[in-house]
Amino acid sequence: MSIFTPTNQIRLTNVAVVRTRRAGKRFEIACYRNKVMGWRSGAEKDIDEVLQTNTVFVNVSKGQVAKKEDLLKAFGTEDQTEICKTILTKGELQVSDKERHTQLEQMFRDIATIVAEKCVNPETKRPYTVILIERAMKDIHYSVKPNKSTKQQALEVIRQLKETMQIERAHMRLRFILPAKEGKKLKEKLKPLIKVIESEDFDEQLEIVCLIDPGCFREIDELIRCETKGKGSLEVLSLKDVEEGDEKFE
C-alpha cells in the first residue's frame, strides 16, 4: 500500500481539473473553473488567476504530485509553471456527470433560443416560441454536441426541422439604390439572390425594396460594391420580416 508524505500529497477540493497524457503517463493541474475558458480565449492572461496551485499532479483528487523525472521526460523541462501552461492550453477539462448534464441542458436551451430568434413559420410569417422549438428538437431526438458552437448547431437544427415542420429563416428587408448605368444589368445578377421584390422604382437611378435570405447578404453587399465601384448603396430596413404576435402551440 502506498503511503504519501506531506511533501508529495496536497489535498484540493472543489476544483476544475485539466488533464493530459504524455509519455504514457497522466498529468493533471488544479484550476479555478470559471477561469479556464477565459485563459483559452485570451481574456485572462494572469496564470496565477487560473491555477489553484502551480503544481503538476498525477492525480489531483488524491493529491499525488508528479515526479520531476517524469515531467522532464514528458515535457522536456521541470518548470512547473511552463508545464501548467502547456496542460492548460492543450489538456482536457474534466467535468462531473452532473456538470456535463447541466452544460448540455443549457446548450440545448441556447440552441432553441437562437432558432426561435432567427426563424418563422413561412405561412404565417410569425415566430415560433422557444418552448415549441425545444419540443420539436426533442421530437427529432437532437443530440447536443458539446464541442460545437451553439450557432453552428442552430443552423444544423434548422435544416433538420425543415423535414418535419414548416420553418425557415426569417427574411431580411433591404433597399438597393443602384446607378442607372449599371442598374438593369446588376438587377439580373441580383435576381437569384432575392426572394421577393416588394417595390421597384426606376428614374435617374434604380431603387429596389426586397426580401432576402440572411445568408445571401454578404454576397449581395459585395456584388453591389464591386459592380458599381462604390456608387451603389445598400440599406437594411429590417433584420427580420415577421408578423407581430407569437406562434400558437400546436
One Martini backbone bead per residue (centre of mass of N, CA, C, O) as a GRO file, in nm:
protein
  250
    1MET     BB    1   0.096   0.035   0.023
    2SER     BB    2   0.070   0.364  -0.018
    3ILE     BB    3   0.262   0.641   0.116
    4PHE     BB    4   0.204   0.977   0.192
    5THR     BB    5   0.361   1.262   0.215
    6PRO     BB    6   0.335   1.600   0.265
    7THR     BB    7   0.519   1.667   0.001
    8ASN     BB    8   0.321   1.468  -0.208
    9GLN     BB    9   0.051   1.586  -0.061
   10ILE     BB   10  -0.247   1.748  -0.191
   11ARG     BB   11  -0.542   1.900  -0.088
   12LEU     BB   12  -0.818   1.924  -0.322
   13THR     BB   13  -1.116   2.115  -0.357
   14ASN     BB   14  -1.331   2.244  -0.570
   15VAL     BB   15  -1.220   2.176  -0.874
   16ALA     BB   16  -1.055   2.212  -1.178
   17VAL     BB   17  -0.959   1.968  -1.419
   18VAL     BB   18  -0.661   1.930  -1.612
   19ARG     BB   19  -0.581   1.689  -1.874
   20THR     BB   20  -0.296   1.474  -1.966
   21ARG     BB   21  -0.093   1.283  -2.204
   22ARG     BB   22   0.251   1.168  -2.143
   23ALA     BB   23   0.462   0.922  -2.182
   24GLY     BB   24   0.224   0.728  -2.053
   25LYS     BB   25   0.118   0.969  -1.869
   26ARG     BB   26  -0.053   1.140  -1.616
   27PHE     BB   27  -0.161   1.490  -1.610
   28GLU     BB   28  -0.242   1.746  -1.359
   29ILE     BB   29  -0.449   2.036  -1.290
   30ALA     BB   30  -0.549   2.310  -1.075
   31CYS     BB   31  -0.849   2.502  -1.118
   32TYR     BB   32  -1.050   2.762  -1.201
   33ARG     BB   33  -1.330   2.718  -1.366
   34ASN     BB   34  -1.391   3.027  -1.475
   35LYS     BB   35  -1.079   3.054  -1.609
   36VAL     BB   36  -1.015   2.857  -1.839
   37MET     BB   37  -1.168   2.991  -2.083
   38GLY     BB   38  -1.029   3.267  -2.053
   39TRP     BB   39  -0.748   3.166  -2.129
   40ARG     BB   40  -0.822   3.037  -2.411
   41SER     BB   41  -0.938   3.324  -2.523
   42GLY     BB   42  -0.747   3.567  -2.374
   43ALA     BB   43  -0.885   3.721  -2.128
   44GLU     BB   44  -0.679   3.557  -1.953
   45LYS     BB   45  -0.322   3.625  -1.845
   46ASP     BB   46  -0.313   3.522  -1.545
   47ILE     BB   47  -0.207   3.228  -1.417
   48ASP     BB   48  -0.274   3.278  -1.106
   49GLU     BB   49  -0.592   3.303  -1.168
   50VAL     BB   50  -0.620   2.992  -1.264
   51LEU     BB   51  -0.446   2.866  -1.050
   52GLN     BB   52  -0.431   2.704  -0.743
   53THR     BB   53  -0.160   2.557  -0.838
   54ASN     BB   54   0.184   2.518  -0.967
   55THR     BB   55   0.111   2.204  -0.974
   56VAL     BB   56   0.191   1.878  -1.075
   57PHE     BB   57  -0.013   1.598  -1.134
   58VAL     BB   58  -0.152   1.264  -1.134
   59ASN     BB   59  -0.366   1.334  -0.882
   60VAL     BB   60  -0.570   1.559  -0.750
   61SER     BB   61  -0.775   1.412  -0.553
   62LYS     BB   62  -0.511   1.264  -0.406
   63GLY     BB   63  -0.246   1.453  -0.419
   64GLN     BB   64  -0.054   1.358  -0.654
   65VAL     BB   65   0.266   1.419  -0.737
   66ALA     BB   66   0.480   1.476  -0.977
   67LYS     BB   67   0.767   1.375  -1.108
   68LYS     BB   68   1.047   1.517  -1.231
   69GLU     BB   69   1.133   1.294  -1.435
   70ASP     BB   70   0.854   1.285  -1.580
   71LEU     BB   71   0.846   1.579  -1.673
   72LEU     BB   72   1.107   1.580  -1.840
   73LYS     BB   73   1.021   1.354  -2.036
   74ALA     BB   74   0.741   1.488  -2.134
   75PHE     BB   75   0.840   1.826  -2.149
   76GLY     BB   76   1.161   1.911  -2.114
   77THR     BB   77   1.085   2.007  -1.814
   78GLU     BB   78   1.056   2.146  -1.461
   79ASP     BB   79   0.868   2.378  -1.516
   80GLN     BB   80   0.566   2.413  -1.377
   81THR     BB   81   0.440   2.662  -1.517
   82GLU     BB   82   0.489   2.575  -1.812
   83ILE     BB   83   0.339   2.308  -1.789
   84CYS     BB   84   0.066   2.430  -1.708
   85LYS     BB   85   0.025   2.585  -1.973
   86THR     BB   86   0.018   2.339  -2.158
   87ILE     BB   87  -0.219   2.194  -2.021
   88LEU     BB   88  -0.424   2.429  -2.034
   89THR     BB   89  -0.427   2.444  -2.353
   90LYS     BB   90  -0.433   2.106  -2.432
   91GLY     BB   91  -0.614   1.999  -2.235
   92GLU     BB   92  -0.869   1.830  -2.047
   93LEU     BB   93  -1.169   1.912  -1.918
   94GLN     BB   94  -1.307   1.818  -1.619
   95VAL     BB   95  -1.634   1.673  -1.563
   96SER     BB   96  -1.912   1.607  -1.430
   97ASP     BB   97  -2.208   1.461  -1.491
   98LYS     BB   98  -2.376   1.697  -1.381
   99GLU     BB   99  -2.232   1.925  -1.535
  100ARG     BB  100  -2.272   1.812  -1.818
  101HIS     BB  101  -2.582   1.812  -1.809
  102THR     BB  102  -2.613   2.118  -1.760
  103GLN     BB  103  -2.465   2.211  -2.014
  104LEU     BB  104  -2.649   2.067  -2.223
  105GLU     BB  105  -2.912   2.206  -2.138
  106GLN     BB  106  -2.816   2.495  -2.199
  107MET     BB  107  -2.749   2.448  -2.499
  108PHE     BB  108  -3.030   2.363  -2.586
  109ARG     BB  109  -3.163   2.636  -2.517
  110ASP     BB  110  -2.978   2.818  -2.692
  111ILE     BB  111  -3.049   2.690  -2.962
  112ALA     BB  112  -3.356   2.740  -2.950
  113THR     BB  113  -3.331   3.050  -2.931
  114ILE     BB  114  -3.194   3.101  -3.202
  115VAL     BB  115  -3.410   2.973  -3.379
  116ALA     BB  116  -3.646   3.157  -3.281
  117GLU     BB  117  -3.505   3.430  -3.372
  118LYS     BB  118  -3.452   3.334  -3.697
  119CYS     BB  119  -3.750   3.217  -3.721
  120VAL     BB  120  -4.037   3.105  -3.922
  121ASN     BB  121  -4.347   3.077  -4.039
  122PRO     BB  122  -4.405   3.089  -4.380
  123GLU     BB  123  -4.722   3.132  -4.368
  124THR     BB  124  -4.740   3.356  -4.114
  125LYS     BB  125  -4.462   3.505  -4.020
  126ARG     BB  126  -4.423   3.371  -3.745
  127PRO     BB  127  -4.291   3.304  -3.456
  128TYR     BB  128  -4.145   3.083  -3.252
  129THR     BB  129  -4.121   2.933  -2.968
  130VAL     BB  130  -3.893   2.799  -2.762
  131ILE     BB  131  -4.065   2.561  -2.660
  132LEU     BB  132  -4.140   2.450  -2.938
  133ILE     BB  133  -3.848   2.398  -3.032
  134GLU     BB  134  -3.771   2.205  -2.808
  135ARG     BB  135  -3.984   1.993  -2.877
  136ALA     BB  136  -3.886   1.944  -3.171
  137MET     BB  137  -3.599   1.850  -3.089
  138LYS     BB  138  -3.702   1.602  -2.931
  139ASP     BB  139  -3.857   1.465  -3.167
  140ILE     BB  140  -3.566   1.439  -3.334
  141HIS     BB  141  -3.336   1.373  -3.133
  142TYR     BB  142  -3.145   1.597  -3.046
  143SER     BB  143  -2.787   1.613  -3.014
  144VAL     BB  144  -2.563   1.759  -2.832
  145LYS     BB  145  -2.249   1.934  -2.911
  146PRO     BB  146  -1.999   2.042  -2.703
  147ASN     BB  147  -1.776   2.124  -2.949
  148LYS     BB  148  -2.002   2.303  -3.062
  149SER     BB  149  -2.154   2.566  -3.153
  150THR     BB  150  -2.467   2.703  -3.124
  151LYS     BB  151  -2.481   2.826  -3.410
  152GLN     BB  152  -2.413   2.575  -3.573
  153GLN     BB  153  -2.647   2.401  -3.449
  154ALA     BB  154  -2.884   2.578  -3.537
  155LEU     BB  155  -2.848   2.525  -3.842
  156GLU     BB  156  -2.886   2.220  -3.816
  157VAL     BB  157  -3.171   2.226  -3.693
  158ILE     BB  158  -3.315   2.370  -3.923
  159ARG     BB  159  -3.266   2.149  -4.134
  160GLN     BB  160  -3.415   1.922  -3.972
  161LEU     BB  161  -3.696   2.066  -3.925
  162LYS     BB  162  -3.783   2.090  -4.229
  163GLU     BB  163  -3.877   1.777  -4.234
  164THR     BB  164  -4.129   1.832  -3.995
  165MET     BB  165  -4.164   2.153  -4.052
  166GLN     BB  166  -4.262   2.488  -4.068
  167ILE     BB  167  -3.945   2.633  -4.158
  168GLU     BB  168  -3.759   2.953  -4.163
  169ARG     BB  169  -3.579   3.200  -4.236
  170ALA     BB  170  -3.585   3.514  -4.179
  171HIS     BB  171  -3.623   3.787  -4.357
  172MET     BB  172  -3.466   4.044  -4.518
  173ARG     BB  173  -3.489   4.400  -4.552
  174LEU     BB  174  -3.410   4.580  -4.852
  175ARG     BB  175  -3.222   4.862  -5.003
  176PHE     BB  176  -3.156   4.959  -5.331
  177ILE     BB  177  -2.912   5.183  -5.491
  178LEU     BB  178  -2.870   5.226  -5.842
  179PRO     BB  179  -2.718   5.300  -6.106
  180ALA     BB  180  -2.839   5.329  -6.419
  181LYS     BB  181  -2.611   5.193  -6.583
  182GLU     BB  182  -2.603   4.920  -6.382
  183GLY     BB  183  -2.890   4.835  -6.289
  184LYS     BB  184  -3.007   4.617  -6.492
  185LYS     BB  185  -2.766   4.424  -6.491
  186LEU     BB  186  -2.756   4.383  -6.176
  187LYS     BB  187  -3.041   4.272  -6.133
  188GLU     BB  188  -2.988   3.996  -6.272
  189LYS     BB  189  -2.769   3.908  -6.057
  190LEU     BB  190  -2.967   3.941  -5.801
  191LYS     BB  191  -3.223   3.763  -5.841
  192PRO     BB  192  -3.121   3.479  -5.714
  193LEU     BB  193  -3.099   3.638  -5.414
  194ILE     BB  194  -3.405   3.697  -5.433
  195LYS     BB  195  -3.724   3.648  -5.308
  196VAL     BB  196  -3.863   3.953  -5.290
  197ILE     BB  197  -4.019   4.210  -5.472
  198GLU     BB  198  -4.184   4.498  -5.352
  199SER     BB  199  -4.013   4.735  -5.502
  200GLU     BB  200  -3.986   4.955  -5.806
  201ASP     BB  201  -3.761   5.231  -5.905
  202PHE     BB  202  -3.716   5.413  -6.224
  203ASP     BB  203  -3.504   5.677  -6.291
  204GLU     BB  204  -3.202   5.786  -6.231
  205GLN     BB  205  -3.246   5.534  -6.049
  206LEU     BB  206  -3.233   5.220  -5.886
  207GLU     BB  207  -3.507   5.110  -5.673
  208ILE     BB  208  -3.503   4.843  -5.422
  209VAL     BB  209  -3.740   4.641  -5.248
  210CYS     BB  210  -3.650   4.351  -5.041
  211LEU     BB  211  -3.622   3.999  -4.994
  212ILE     BB  212  -3.394   3.794  -4.796
  213ASP     BB  213  -3.160   3.579  -4.726
  214PRO     BB  214  -2.923   3.619  -4.485
  215GLY     BB  215  -2.700   3.441  -4.639
  216CYS     BB  216  -2.688   3.668  -4.891
  217PHE     BB  217  -2.577   3.945  -4.799
  218ARG     BB  218  -2.271   3.944  -4.862
  219GLU     BB  219  -2.296   3.892  -5.168
  220ILE     BB  220  -2.463   4.146  -5.231
  221ASP     BB  221  -2.271   4.359  -5.119
  222GLU     BB  222  -2.028   4.288  -5.303
  223LEU     BB  223  -2.169   4.322  -5.575
  224ILE     BB  224  -2.242   4.622  -5.547
  225ARG     BB  225  -1.959   4.737  -5.490
  226CYS     BB  226  -1.813   4.624  -5.746
  227GLU     BB  227  -2.012   4.704  -5.988
  228THR     BB  228  -2.028   5.029  -5.876
  229LYS     BB  229  -1.773   5.135  -5.728
  230GLY     BB  230  -1.949   5.259  -5.467
  231LYS     BB  231  -2.227   5.398  -5.585
  232GLY     BB  232  -2.386   5.210  -5.443
  233SER     BB  233  -2.659   5.106  -5.219
  234LEU     BB  234  -2.718   4.956  -4.882
  235GLU     BB  235  -3.019   4.883  -4.691
  236VAL     BB  236  -3.139   4.799  -4.374
  237LEU     BB  237  -3.472   4.776  -4.270
  238SER     BB  238  -3.481   4.461  -4.173
  239LEU     BB  239  -3.387   4.164  -4.014
  240LYS     BB  240  -3.704   4.086  -3.975
  241ASP     BB  241  -3.979   3.926  -4.141
  242VAL     BB  242  -4.250   3.981  -3.924
  243GLU     BB  243  -4.517   3.907  -3.745
  244GLU     BB  244  -4.708   3.984  -3.505
  245GLY     BB  245  -4.676   3.758  -3.270
  246ASP     BB  246  -4.732   3.442  -3.158
  247GLU     BB  247  -4.703   3.123  -3.186
  248LYS     BB  248  -4.901   2.867  -3.165
  249PHE     BB  249  -4.982   2.594  -3.024
  250GLU     BB  250  -5.014   2.247  -3.136
   0.00000   0.00000   0.00000
